[in-house]
Coordinates of C-alpha atoms in Angstrom, one line a residue:
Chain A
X262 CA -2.0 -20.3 -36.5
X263 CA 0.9 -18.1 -37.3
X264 CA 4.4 -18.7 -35.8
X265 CA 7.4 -17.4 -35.7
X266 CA 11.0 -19.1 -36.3
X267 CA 13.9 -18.2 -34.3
X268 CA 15.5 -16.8 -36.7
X269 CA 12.4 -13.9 -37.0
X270 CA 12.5 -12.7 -33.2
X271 CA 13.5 -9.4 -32.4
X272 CA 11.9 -7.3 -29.4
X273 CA 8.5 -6.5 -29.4
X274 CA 7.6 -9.5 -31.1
X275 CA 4.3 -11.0 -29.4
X276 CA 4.5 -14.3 -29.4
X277 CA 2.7 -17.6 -26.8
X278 CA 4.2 -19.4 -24.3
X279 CA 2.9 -22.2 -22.0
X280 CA -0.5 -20.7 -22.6
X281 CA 0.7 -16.4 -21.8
X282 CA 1.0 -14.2 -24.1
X283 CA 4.9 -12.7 -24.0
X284 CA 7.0 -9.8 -25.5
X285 CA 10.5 -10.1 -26.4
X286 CA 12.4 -7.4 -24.5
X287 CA 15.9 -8.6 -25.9
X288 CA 16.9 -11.5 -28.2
X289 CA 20.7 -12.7 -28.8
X290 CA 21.8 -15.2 -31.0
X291 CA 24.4 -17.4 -29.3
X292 CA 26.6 -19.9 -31.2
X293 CA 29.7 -21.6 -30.7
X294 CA 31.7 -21.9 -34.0
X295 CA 31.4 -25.2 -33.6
X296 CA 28.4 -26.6 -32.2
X297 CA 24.7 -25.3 -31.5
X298 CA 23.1 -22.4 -32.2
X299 CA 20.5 -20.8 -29.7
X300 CA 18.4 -17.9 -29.3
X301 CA 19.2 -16.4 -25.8
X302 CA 16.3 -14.4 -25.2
X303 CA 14.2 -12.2 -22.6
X304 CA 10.6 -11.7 -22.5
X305 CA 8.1 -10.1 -20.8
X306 CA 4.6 -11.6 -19.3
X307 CA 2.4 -9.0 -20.7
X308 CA 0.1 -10.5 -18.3
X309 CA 2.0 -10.3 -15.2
X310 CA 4.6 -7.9 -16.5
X311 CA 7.3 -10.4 -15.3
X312 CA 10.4 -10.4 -16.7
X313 CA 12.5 -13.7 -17.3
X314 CA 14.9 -15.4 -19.7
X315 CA 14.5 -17.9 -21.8
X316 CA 16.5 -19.9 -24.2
X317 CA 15.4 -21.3 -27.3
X318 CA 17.3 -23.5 -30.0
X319 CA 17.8 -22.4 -33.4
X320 CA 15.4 -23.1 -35.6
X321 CA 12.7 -23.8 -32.9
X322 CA 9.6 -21.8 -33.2
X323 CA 7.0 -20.2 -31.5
X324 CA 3.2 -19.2 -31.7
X325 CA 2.1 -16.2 -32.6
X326 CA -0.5 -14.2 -29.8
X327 CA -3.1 -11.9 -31.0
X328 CA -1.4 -9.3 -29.1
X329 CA -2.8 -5.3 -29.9
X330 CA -1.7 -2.1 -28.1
X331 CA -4.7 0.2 -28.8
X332 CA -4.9 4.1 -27.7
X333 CA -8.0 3.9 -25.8
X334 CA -10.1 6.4 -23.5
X335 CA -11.0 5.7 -19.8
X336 CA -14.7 5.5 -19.4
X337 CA -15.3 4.8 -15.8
X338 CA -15.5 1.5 -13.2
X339 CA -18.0 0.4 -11.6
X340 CA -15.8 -1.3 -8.8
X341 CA -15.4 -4.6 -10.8
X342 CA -14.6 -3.5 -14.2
X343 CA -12.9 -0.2 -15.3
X344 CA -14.6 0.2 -18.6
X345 CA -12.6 1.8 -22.0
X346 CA -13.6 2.7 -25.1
X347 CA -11.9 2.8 -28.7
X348 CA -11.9 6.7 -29.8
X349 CA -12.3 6.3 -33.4
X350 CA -14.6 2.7 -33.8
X351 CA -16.4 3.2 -30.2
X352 CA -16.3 -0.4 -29.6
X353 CA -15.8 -1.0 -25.9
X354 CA -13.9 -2.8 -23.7
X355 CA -14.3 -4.0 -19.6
X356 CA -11.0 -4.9 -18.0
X357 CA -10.9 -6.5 -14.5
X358 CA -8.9 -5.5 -11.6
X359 CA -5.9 -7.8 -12.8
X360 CA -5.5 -6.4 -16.1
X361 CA -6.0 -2.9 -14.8
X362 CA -3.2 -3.4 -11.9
X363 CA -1.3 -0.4 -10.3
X364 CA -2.7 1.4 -13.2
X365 CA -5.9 2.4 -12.1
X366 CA -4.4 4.7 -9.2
X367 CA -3.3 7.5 -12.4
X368 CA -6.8 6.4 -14.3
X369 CA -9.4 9.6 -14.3
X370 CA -12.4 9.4 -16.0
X371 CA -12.2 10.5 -19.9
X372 CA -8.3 10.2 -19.9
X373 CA -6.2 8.4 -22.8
X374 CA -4.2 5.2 -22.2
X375 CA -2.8 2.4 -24.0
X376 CA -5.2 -0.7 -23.5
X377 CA -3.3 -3.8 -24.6
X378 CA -5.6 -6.1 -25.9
X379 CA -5.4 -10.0 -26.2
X380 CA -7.8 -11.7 -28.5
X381 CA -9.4 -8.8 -28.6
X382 CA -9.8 -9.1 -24.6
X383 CA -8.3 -6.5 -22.5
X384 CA -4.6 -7.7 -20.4
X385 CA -3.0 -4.9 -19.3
X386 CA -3.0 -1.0 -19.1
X387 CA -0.8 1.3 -19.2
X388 CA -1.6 5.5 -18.5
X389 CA 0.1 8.4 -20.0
X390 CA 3.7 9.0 -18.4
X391 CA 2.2 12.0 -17.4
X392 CA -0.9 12.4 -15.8
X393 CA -2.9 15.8 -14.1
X394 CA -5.1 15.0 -10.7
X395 CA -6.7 17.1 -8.7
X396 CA -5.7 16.7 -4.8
X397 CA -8.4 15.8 -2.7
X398 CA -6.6 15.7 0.7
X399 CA -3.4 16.7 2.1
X400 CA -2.2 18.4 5.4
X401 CA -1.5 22.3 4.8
X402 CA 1.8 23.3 4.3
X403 CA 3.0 25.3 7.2
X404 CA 4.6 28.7 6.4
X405 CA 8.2 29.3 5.7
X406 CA 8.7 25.7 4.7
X407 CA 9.0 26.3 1.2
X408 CA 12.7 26.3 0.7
X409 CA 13.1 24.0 3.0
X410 CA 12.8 21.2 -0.3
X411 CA 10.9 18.8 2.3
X412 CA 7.8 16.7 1.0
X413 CA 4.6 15.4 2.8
X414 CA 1.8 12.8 1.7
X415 CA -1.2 14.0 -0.9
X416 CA -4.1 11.9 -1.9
X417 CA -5.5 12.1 -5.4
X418 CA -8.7 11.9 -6.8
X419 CA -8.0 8.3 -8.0
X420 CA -6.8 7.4 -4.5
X421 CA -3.1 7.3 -5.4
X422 CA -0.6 8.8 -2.5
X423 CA 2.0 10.3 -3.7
X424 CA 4.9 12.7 -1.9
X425 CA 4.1 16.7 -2.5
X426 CA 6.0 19.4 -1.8
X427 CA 4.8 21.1 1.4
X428 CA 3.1 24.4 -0.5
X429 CA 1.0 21.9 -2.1
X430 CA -2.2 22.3 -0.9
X431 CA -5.9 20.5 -0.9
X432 CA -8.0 21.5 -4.4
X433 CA -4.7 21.6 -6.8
X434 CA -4.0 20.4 -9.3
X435 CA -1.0 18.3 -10.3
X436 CA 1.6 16.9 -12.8
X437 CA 2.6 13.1 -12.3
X438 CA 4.7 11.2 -13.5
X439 CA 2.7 7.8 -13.4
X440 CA 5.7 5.3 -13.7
X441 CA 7.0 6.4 -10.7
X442 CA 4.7 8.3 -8.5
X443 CA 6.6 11.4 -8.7
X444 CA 5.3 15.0 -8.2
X445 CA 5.9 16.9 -11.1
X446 CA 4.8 20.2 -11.3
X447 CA 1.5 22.2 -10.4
X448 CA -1.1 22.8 -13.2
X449 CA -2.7 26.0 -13.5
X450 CA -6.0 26.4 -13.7
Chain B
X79 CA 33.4 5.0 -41.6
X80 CA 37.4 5.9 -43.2
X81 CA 38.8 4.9 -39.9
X82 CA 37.0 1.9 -40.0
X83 CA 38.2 0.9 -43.5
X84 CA 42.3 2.4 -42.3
X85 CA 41.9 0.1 -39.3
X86 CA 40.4 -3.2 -41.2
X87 CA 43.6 -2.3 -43.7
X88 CA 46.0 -1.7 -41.2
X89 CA 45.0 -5.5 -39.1
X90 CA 45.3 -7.4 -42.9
X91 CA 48.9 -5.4 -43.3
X92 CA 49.7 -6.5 -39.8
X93 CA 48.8 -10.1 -40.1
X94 CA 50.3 -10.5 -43.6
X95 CA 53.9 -9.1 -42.0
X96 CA 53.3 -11.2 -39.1
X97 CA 53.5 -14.6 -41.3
X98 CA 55.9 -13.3 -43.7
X99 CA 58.3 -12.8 -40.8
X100 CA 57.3 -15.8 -39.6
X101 CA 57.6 -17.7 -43.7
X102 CA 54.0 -19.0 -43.7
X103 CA 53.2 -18.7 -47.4
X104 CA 49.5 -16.8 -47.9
X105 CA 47.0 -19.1 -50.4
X106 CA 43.8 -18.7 -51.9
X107 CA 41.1 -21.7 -52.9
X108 CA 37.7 -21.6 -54.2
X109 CA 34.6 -20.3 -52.4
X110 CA 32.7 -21.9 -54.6
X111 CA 32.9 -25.7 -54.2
X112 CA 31.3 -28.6 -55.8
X113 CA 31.2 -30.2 -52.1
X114 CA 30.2 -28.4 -48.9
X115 CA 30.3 -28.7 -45.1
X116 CA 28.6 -31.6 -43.6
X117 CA 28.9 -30.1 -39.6
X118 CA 25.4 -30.9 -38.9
X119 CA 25.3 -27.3 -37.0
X120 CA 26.6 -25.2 -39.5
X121 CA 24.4 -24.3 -43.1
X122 CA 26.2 -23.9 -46.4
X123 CA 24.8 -21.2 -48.8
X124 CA 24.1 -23.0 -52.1
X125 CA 24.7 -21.3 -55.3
X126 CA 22.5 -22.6 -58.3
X127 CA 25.1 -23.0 -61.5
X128 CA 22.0 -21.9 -64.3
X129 CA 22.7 -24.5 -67.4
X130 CA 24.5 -27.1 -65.6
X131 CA 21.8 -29.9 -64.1
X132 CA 22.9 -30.8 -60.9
X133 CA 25.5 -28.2 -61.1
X134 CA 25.0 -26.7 -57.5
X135 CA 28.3 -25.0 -55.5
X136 CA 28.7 -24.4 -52.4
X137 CA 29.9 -20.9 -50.5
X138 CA 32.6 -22.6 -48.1
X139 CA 32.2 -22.3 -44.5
X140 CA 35.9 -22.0 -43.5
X141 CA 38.7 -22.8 -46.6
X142 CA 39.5 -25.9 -44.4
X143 CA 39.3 -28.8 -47.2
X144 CA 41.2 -26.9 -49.7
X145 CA 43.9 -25.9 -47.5
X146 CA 44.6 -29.5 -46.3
X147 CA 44.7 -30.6 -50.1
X148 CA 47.6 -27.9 -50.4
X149 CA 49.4 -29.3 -47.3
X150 CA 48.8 -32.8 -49.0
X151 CA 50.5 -31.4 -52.3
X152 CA 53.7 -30.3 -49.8
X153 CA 52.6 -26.5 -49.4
X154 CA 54.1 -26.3 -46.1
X155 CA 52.7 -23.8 -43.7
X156 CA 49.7 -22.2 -45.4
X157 CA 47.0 -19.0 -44.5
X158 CA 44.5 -17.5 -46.0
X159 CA 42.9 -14.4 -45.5
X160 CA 39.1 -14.7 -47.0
X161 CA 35.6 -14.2 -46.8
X162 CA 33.4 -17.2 -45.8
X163 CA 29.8 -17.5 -45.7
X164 CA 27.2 -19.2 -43.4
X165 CA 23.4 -19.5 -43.3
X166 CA 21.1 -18.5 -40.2
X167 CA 23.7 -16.8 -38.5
X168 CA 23.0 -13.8 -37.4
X169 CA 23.1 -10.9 -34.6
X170 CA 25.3 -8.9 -32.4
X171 CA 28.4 -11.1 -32.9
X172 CA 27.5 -13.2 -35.7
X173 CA 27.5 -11.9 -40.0
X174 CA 26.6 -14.2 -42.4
X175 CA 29.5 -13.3 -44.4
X176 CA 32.8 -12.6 -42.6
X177 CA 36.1 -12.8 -42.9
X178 CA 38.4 -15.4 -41.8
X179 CA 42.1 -16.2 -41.6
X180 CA 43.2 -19.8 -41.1
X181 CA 46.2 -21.6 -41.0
X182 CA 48.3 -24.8 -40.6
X183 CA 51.5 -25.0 -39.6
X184 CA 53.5 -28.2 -40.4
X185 CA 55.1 -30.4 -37.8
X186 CA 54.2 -27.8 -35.2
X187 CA 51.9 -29.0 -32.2
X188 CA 48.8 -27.4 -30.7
X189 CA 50.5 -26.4 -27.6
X190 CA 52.8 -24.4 -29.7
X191 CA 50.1 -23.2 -32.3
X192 CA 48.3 -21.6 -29.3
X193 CA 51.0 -19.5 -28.5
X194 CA 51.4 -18.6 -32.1
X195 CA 47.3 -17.6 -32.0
X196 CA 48.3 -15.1 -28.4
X197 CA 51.0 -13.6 -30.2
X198 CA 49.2 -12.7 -33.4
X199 CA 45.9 -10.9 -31.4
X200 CA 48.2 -9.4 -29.0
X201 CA 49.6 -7.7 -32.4
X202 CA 46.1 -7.6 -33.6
X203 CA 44.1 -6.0 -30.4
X204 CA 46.7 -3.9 -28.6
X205 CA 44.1 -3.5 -25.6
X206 CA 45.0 -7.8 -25.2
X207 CA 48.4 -7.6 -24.1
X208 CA 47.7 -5.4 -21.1
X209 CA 47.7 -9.2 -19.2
X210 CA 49.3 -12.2 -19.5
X211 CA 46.8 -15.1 -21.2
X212 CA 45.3 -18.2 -19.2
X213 CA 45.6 -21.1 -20.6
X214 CA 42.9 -23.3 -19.1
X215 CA 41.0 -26.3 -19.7
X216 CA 38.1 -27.0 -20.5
X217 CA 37.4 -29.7 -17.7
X218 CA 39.1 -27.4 -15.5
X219 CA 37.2 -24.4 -16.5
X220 CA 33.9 -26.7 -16.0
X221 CA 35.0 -27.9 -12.6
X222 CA 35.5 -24.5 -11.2
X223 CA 32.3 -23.0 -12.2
X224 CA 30.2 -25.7 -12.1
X225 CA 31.7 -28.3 -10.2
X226 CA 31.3 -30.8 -13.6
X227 CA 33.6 -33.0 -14.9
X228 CA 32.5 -33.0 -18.5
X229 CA 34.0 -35.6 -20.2
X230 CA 32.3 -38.2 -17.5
X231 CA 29.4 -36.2 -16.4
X232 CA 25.6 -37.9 -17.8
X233 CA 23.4 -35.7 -19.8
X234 CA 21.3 -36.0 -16.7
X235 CA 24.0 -33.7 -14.6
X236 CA 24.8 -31.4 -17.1
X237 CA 20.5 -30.6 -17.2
X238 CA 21.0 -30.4 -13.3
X239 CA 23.5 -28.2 -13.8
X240 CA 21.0 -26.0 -16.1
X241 CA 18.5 -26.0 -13.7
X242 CA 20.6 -24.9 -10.9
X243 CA 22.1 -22.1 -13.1
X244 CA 18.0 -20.9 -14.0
X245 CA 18.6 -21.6 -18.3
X246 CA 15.2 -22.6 -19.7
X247 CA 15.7 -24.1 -22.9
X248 CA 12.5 -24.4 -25.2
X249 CA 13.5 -27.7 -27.5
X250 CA 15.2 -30.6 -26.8
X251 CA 18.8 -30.8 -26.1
X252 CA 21.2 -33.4 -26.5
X253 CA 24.7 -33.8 -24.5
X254 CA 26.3 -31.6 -26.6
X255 CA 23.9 -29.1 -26.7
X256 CA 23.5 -29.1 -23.3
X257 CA 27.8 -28.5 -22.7
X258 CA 27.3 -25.4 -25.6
X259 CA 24.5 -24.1 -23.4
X260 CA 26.7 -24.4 -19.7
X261 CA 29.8 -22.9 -22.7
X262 CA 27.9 -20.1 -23.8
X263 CA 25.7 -19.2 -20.8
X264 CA 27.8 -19.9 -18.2
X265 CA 31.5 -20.1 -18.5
X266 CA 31.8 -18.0 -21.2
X267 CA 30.2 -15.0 -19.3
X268 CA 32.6 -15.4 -16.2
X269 CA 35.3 -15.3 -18.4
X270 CA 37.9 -12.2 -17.7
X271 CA 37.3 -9.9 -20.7
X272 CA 40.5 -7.9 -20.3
X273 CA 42.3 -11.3 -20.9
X274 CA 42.8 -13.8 -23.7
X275 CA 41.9 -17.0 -22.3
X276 CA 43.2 -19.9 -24.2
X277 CA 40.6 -23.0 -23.6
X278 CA 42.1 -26.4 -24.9
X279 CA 41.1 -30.1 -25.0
X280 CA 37.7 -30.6 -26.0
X281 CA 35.3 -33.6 -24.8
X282 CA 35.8 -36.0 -27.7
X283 CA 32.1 -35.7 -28.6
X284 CA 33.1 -31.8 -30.0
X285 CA 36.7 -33.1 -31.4
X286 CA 35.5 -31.9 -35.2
X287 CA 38.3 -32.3 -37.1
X288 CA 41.1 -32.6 -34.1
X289 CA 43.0 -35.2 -32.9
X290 CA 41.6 -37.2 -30.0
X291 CA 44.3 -39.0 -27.5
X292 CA 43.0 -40.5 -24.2
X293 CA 39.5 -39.7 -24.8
X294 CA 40.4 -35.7 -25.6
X295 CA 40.0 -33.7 -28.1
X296 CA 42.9 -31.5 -29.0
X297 CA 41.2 -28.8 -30.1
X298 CA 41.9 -24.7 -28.3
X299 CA 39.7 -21.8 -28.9
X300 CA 40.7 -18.3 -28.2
X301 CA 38.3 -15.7 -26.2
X302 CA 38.6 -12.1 -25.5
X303 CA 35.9 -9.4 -24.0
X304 CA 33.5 -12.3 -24.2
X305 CA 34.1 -13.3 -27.9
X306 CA 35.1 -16.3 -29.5
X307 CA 37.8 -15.5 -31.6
X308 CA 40.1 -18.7 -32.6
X309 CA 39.6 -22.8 -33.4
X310 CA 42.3 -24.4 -33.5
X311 CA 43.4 -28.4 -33.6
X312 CA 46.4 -30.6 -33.5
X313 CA 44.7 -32.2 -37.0
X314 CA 43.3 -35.3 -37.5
X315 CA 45.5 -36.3 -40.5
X316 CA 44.6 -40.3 -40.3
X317 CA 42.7 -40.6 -43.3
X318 CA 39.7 -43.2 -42.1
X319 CA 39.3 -41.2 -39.0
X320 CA 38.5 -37.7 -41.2
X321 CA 35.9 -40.4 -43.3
X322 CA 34.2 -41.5 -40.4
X323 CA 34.3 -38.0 -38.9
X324 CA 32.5 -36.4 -42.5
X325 CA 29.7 -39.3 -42.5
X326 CA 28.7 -39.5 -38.7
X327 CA 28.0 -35.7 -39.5
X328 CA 25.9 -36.5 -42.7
X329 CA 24.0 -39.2 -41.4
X330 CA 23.2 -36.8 -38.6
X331 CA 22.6 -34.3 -41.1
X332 CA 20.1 -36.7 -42.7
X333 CA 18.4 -37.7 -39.5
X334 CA 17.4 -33.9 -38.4
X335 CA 16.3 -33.6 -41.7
X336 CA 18.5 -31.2 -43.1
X337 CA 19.7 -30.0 -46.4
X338 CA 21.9 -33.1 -48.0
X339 CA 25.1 -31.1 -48.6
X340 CA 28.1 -34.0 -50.6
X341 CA 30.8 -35.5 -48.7
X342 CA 34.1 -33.7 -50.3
X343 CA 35.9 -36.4 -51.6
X344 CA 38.8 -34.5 -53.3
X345 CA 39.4 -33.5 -49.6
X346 CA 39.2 -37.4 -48.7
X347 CA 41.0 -38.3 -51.4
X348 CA 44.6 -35.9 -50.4
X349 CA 44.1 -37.4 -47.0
X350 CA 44.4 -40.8 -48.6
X351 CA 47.3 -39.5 -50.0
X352 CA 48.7 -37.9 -46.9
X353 CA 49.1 -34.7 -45.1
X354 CA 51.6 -34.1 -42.7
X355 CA 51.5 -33.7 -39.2
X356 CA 50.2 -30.0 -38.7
X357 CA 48.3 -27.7 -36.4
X358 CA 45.8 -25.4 -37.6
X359 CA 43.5 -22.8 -36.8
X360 CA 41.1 -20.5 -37.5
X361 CA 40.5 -16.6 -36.5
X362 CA 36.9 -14.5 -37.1
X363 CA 39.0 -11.0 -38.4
X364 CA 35.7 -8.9 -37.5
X365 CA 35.4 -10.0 -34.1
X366 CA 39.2 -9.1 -33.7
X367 CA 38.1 -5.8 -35.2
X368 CA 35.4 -5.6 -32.3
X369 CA 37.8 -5.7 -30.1
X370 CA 40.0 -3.5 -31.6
X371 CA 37.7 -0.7 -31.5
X372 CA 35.9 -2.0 -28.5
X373 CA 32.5 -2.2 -30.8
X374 CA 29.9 -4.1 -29.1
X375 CA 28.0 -5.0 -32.6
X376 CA 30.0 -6.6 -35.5
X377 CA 27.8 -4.4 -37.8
X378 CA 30.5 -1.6 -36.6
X379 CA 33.3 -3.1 -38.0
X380 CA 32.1 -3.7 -41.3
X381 CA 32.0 -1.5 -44.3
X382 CA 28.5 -2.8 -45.9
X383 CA 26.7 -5.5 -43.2
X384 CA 24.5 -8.4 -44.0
X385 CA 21.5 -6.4 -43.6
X386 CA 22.5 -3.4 -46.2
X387 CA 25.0 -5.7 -48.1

């Protein structure tokens, strides 16, 4: 198995820990002139997403995880798995509601995302920034309210609430931003 | 990139005025030595000498052996301004080649060296002078953030203490390493950057190549906007304490397996001889160019770095 020496981190670097595959988000080498060196370092769960720090001495190393970020297409779930596929090999892939998270309130069927795959086994999923769904319910706007700048509650087709502007009505379609939730613009038709 | 290579000039100007006022005679020695370093914690580069079997050098890690065979010859007060060289150390504050300036001054005592060391960066990094040093110990500092005494406290606290602070450490850690980690993660950080803090008397376990009374090490280092920039001792100068000192660090050497680097016995040897009394220290010039030009990478304050040298 491949590993890594303190001395090759730097972020992004995949690597195991306790049995979870981790990312390094930031690594700083830390030495007194005289005395020990270590590797002050944070990572990321790419399971859990959790962020925490972690020190390691010099010259320590680590293993290296079969970690892969693939651009993948959105098939469709059948309520357990939400099912991708690979564009260019069509190999496919079932992820479970863990691995899919938050994500699956910006997935629509035939969209891209980023699948990131663990031993070849999907862990995590992540959708475009931006992503376009149609509104399937909302209250309508009331007149006059327009320049008023206030928001009210929308439902998308992928079941995600999200604040609208109040001229946004049922049937649109709209711009996301999926990291945050946020309205972004109207998409015409 | 010229204002860069004007300021590095003007700093070496500066320093070399500051110790000619001051009658501290500048010196060069090798960089290439026949004997290296034996600090289990820092690595020598090693030079192959083609044609010579067994004729390996050594890239010295600080000019600290040479200098003390100078002051054994009667230099009187010595510095040097040269580049040094150490394996494996690398990142934001670390170059594996830098440049150093040490110095010994005779008959002079830590206490006063210290001083010497404030008013040289307050020359050196204008932005340093705006307040008045502390000067702090290191079991004080340790008591006030941590509530540790550490020149009684068991490896077993100092863990505690890492536990309680949330540091993980992957690798096992020794009492030493364990006081660098609560150093480096801890105190260190809480340090006031807009102040040089002066940090003297060192648990004897870390005394190096200082002088150890009651138990202490007298030993200072110098920190500014969260850099280490100074060593400094009152020097050890008995000669079978500096022997005993150099072969406890290459038996450790040996038993963590690492490269076998010779014992410099031309360095033992002036000791046997004598050296006088001295203080002595040593400054990392690119950090005090980092602060300088308030750059938060040492790759900013040098013309070619390690990674496009």
């Amino acid at each position: 198995m491949a590993t890594y020496s303190t001395n090759e981190f730097k972020s992004g670097m995949k690597f195991l820990l306790d049995g979870d595959p981790y990312t390094i988000v930031e690594n700083e080498f830390v030495k007194p002139g005289k005395g020990q060196a270590f590797n002050r370092v944070k990572i990321r769960n790419l399971k859990t997403g959790r962020v925490i720090d972690k020190t390691w001495k010099s010259g320590e190393s680590v293993e290296a995880a079969d970690v892969m970020d693939t651009d993948m297409q959105f098939l469709y779930s059948d309520g357990e798995f939400w099912h991708f596929m690979d564009p260019e090999t069509y190999d496919q892939v079932a992820a479970d509601a863990t691995a899919v998270g938050d994500s699956k309130l910006w997935l629509k069927d035939g969209d891209k995302c980023l699948v990131t795959l663990w031993n070849d086994a999907p862990i995590s999923v992540t959708p475009n920034n931006f992503v376009e769904l149609l509104i399937t319910q909302c209250d309508p706007g009331l007149r006059g309210d327009t320049a008023q700048g206030g928001t009210k509650p929308a439902t998308t087709e992928t079941g995600a609430v999200i604040k609208v502007p109040l001229f946004i009505e049922e049937g649109e379609t709209l711009k996301i931003d999926s990291r945050t939730g946020d309205y972004v613009s109207r998409v015409k038709n | 990139m010229l204002d860069l290579l004007q300021e590095r000039a003007r700093v070496m100007q500066m320093i070399r005025a500051f110790f000619l006022a001051r009658d501290v005679l500048e010196v060069e020695t090798p960089c290439l030595s026949q004997a290296g370093n034996t600090d289990p914690f820092i690595e020598s580069f090693c030079v192959e000498h083609a044609g010579h079997p067994g004729g390996k050098r050594y890239l010295h890690t600080s000019p600290e052996y040479p200098m003390k065979r100078l002051l054994a010859q009667g230099s009187g007060d010595i510095y040097q301004l040269c580049k040094v060289w150490r394996q494996e150390e690398q990142g934001s504050k670390h170059n594996s080649e830098f440049t150093m300036l040490e110095w010994y001054r005779v008959g002079m005592s830590y206490e006063d060296l210290m001083k010497e060391v404030v008013d040289l960066l307050q020359d050196a990094i204008p932005q340093s002078s705006r307040k008045p040093p502390r000067f702090i110990a290191y079991k004080t500092l340790f008591l006030e953030k941590l509530s540790i005494n550490p020149h009684q406290a068991r490896t077993e606290d100092l863990f505690a203490a890492m536990v309680a602070q949330n540091i993980h450490v992957a690798g096992e850690l020794d009492h030493g390493s364990a006081l660098d980690i609560l150093m480096t993660h801890i105190i260190e950080p809480s340090m006031d950057a807009q102040r040089l803090t002066v940090v003297y008397d060192y648990p004897q376990q870390q005394q190096a190549l200082s002088q150890v009374v009651d138990g202490v090490a007298k030993r200072f280092e110098v920190y500014f906007a969260g850099l280490e920039l100074a060593n400094g001792y009152q020097e050890l100068v008995d000669a079978a304490k500096n022997r005993q000192v150099l072969m406890a660090d290459s038996t450790r050497r040996e038993s963590n397996q690492q490269s076998k680097i010779p014992v410099d016995e031309r360095f033992l040897a002036a000791l046997d001889k004598g050296i006088p009394a001295c203080a002595g220290v040593a400054v990392g010039i690119d950090r005090v160019m980092m602060c300088r030009l308030e750059k938060k990478h040492i790759e900013d304050v040098i013309s070619f770095p390690w990674g496009v040298a």
